[in-house]
Short mmCIF file of N, CA and C and ligand atoms in Angstrom, two decimals:
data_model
loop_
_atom_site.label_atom_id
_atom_site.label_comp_id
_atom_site.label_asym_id
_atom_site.label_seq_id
_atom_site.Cartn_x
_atom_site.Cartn_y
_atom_site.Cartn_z
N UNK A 4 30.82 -19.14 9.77
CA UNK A 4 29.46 -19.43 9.30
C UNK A 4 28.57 -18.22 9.55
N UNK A 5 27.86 -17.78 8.59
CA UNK A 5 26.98 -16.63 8.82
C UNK A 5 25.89 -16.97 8.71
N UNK A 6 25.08 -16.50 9.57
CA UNK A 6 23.46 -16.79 9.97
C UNK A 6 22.64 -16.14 8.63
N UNK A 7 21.86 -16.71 7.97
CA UNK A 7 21.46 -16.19 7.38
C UNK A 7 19.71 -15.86 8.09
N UNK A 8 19.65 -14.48 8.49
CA UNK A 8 19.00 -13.65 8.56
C UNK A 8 17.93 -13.53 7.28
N UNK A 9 16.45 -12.73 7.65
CA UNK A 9 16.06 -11.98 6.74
C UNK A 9 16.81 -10.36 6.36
N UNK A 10 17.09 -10.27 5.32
CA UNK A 10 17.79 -9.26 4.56
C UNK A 10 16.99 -8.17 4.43
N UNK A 11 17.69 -7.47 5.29
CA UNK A 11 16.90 -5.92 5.44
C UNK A 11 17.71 -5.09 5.49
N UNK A 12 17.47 -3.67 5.03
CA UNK A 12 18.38 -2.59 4.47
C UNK A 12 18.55 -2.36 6.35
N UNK A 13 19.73 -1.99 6.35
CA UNK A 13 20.33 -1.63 8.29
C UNK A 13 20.03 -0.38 8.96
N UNK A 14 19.90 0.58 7.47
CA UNK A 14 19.28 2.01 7.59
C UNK A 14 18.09 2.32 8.23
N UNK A 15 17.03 1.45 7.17
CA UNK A 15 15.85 2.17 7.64
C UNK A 15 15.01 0.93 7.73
N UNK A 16 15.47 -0.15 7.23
CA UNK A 16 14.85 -1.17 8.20
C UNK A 16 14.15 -2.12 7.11
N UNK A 17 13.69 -1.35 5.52
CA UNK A 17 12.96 -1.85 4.66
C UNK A 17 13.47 -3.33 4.28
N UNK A 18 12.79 -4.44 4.05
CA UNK A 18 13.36 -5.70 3.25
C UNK A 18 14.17 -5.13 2.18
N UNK A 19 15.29 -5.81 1.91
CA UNK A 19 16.02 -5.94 0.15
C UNK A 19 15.76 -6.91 -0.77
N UNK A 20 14.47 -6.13 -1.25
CA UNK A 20 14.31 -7.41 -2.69
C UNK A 20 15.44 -7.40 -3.50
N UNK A 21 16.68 -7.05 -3.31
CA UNK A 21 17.80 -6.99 -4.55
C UNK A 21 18.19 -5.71 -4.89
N UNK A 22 17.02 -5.55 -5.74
CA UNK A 22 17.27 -4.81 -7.34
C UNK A 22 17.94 -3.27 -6.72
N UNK A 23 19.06 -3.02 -6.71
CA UNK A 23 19.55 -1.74 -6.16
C UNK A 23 20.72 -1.75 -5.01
N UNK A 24 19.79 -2.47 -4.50
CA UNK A 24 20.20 -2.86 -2.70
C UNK A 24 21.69 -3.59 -2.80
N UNK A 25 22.53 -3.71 -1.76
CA UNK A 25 23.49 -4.24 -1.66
C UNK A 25 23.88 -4.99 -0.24
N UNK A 26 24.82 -5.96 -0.27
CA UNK A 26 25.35 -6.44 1.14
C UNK A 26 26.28 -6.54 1.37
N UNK A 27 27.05 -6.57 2.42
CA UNK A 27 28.31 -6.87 2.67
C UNK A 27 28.38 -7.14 4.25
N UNK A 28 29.36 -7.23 4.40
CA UNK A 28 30.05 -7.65 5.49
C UNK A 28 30.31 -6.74 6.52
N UNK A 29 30.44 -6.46 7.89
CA UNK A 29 30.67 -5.58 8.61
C UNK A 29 32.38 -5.46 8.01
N UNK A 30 32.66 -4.58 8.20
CA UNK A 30 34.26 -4.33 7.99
C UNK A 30 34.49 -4.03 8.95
N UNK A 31 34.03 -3.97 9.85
CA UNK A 31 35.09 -3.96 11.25
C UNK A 31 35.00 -5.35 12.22
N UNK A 32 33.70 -5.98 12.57
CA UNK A 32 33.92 -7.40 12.70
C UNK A 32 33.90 -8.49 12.02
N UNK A 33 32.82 -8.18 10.34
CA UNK A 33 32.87 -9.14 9.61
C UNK A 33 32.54 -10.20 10.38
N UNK A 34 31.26 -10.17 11.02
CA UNK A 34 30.39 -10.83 11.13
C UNK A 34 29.22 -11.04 10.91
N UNK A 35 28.89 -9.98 11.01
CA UNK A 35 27.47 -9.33 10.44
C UNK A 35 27.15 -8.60 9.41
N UNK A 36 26.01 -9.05 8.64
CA UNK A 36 25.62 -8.85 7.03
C UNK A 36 25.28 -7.44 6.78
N UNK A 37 25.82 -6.68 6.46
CA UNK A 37 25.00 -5.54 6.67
C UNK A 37 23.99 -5.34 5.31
N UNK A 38 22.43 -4.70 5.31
CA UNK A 38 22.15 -4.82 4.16
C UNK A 38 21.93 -3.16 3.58
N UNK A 39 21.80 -2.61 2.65
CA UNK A 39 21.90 -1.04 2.49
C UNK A 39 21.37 -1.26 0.84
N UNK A 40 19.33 -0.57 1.41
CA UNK A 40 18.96 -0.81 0.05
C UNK A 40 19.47 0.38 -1.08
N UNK A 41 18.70 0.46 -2.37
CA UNK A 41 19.20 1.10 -3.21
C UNK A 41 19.10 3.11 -2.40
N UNK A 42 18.04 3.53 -1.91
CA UNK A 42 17.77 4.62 -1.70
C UNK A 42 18.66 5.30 -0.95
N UNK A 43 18.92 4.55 0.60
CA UNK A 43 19.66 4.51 1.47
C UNK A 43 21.38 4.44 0.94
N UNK A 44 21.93 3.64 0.14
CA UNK A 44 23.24 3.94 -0.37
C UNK A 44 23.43 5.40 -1.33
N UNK A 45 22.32 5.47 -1.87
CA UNK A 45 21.92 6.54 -2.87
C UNK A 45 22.06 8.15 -2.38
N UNK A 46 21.85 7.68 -0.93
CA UNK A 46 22.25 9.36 -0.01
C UNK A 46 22.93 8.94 0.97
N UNK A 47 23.93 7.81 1.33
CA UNK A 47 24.86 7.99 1.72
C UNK A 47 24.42 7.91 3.42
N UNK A 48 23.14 7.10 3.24
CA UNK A 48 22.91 7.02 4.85
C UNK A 48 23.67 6.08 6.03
N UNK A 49 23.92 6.29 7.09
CA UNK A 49 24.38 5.23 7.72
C UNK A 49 23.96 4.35 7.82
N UNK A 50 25.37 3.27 8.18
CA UNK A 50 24.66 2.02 8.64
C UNK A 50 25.43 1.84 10.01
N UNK A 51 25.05 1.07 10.99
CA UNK A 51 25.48 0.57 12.35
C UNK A 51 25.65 -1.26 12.43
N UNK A 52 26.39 -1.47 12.37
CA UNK A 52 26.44 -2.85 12.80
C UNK A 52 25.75 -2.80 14.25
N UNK A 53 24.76 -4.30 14.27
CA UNK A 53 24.25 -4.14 15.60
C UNK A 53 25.36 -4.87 16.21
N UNK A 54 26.30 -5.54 16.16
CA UNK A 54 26.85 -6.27 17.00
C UNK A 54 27.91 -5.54 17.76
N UNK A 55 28.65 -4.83 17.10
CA UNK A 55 30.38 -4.19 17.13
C UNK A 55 29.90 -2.43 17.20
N UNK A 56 28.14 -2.43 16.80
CA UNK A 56 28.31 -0.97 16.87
C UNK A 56 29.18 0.19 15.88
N UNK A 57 29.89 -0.35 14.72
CA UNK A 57 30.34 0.50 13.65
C UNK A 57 29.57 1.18 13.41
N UNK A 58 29.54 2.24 12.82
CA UNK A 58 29.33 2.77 11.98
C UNK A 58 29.86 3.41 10.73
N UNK A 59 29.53 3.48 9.71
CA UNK A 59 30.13 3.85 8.45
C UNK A 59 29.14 4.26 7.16
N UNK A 60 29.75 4.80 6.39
CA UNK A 60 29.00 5.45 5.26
C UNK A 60 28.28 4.43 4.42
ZN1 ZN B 110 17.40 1.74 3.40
ZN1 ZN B 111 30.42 -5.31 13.18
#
């Protein structure tokens, strides 16, 4: 069951109204939502899972 959270890019912190933006899943615990708006995927910024601490492109 995943908590649904307010949806915010993981980068830089902005809400994801959608349009661009994307979500997924931690891939290393797949627990946590990660959100990565359009700008932030756009240059390839990190994201950190807060839980497990990943990081990835
Ligand atoms: Zn962002
Ligand atoms: Zn994780």
């Amino acid at each position: 069951m995943i908590a649904r959270l307010e949806l915010r890019c993981t980068s830089c912190g902005r809400a994801l109204p959608g349009a661009g933006g994307t979500q997924f899943l931690c891939p290393s615990c797949g627990e946590v939502t990660i959100g990565r708006c359009a700008r932030c995927r756009d240059q390839s910024v990190k994201f950190r899972c807060p839980k497990c601490e990943f990081e990835g492109p």
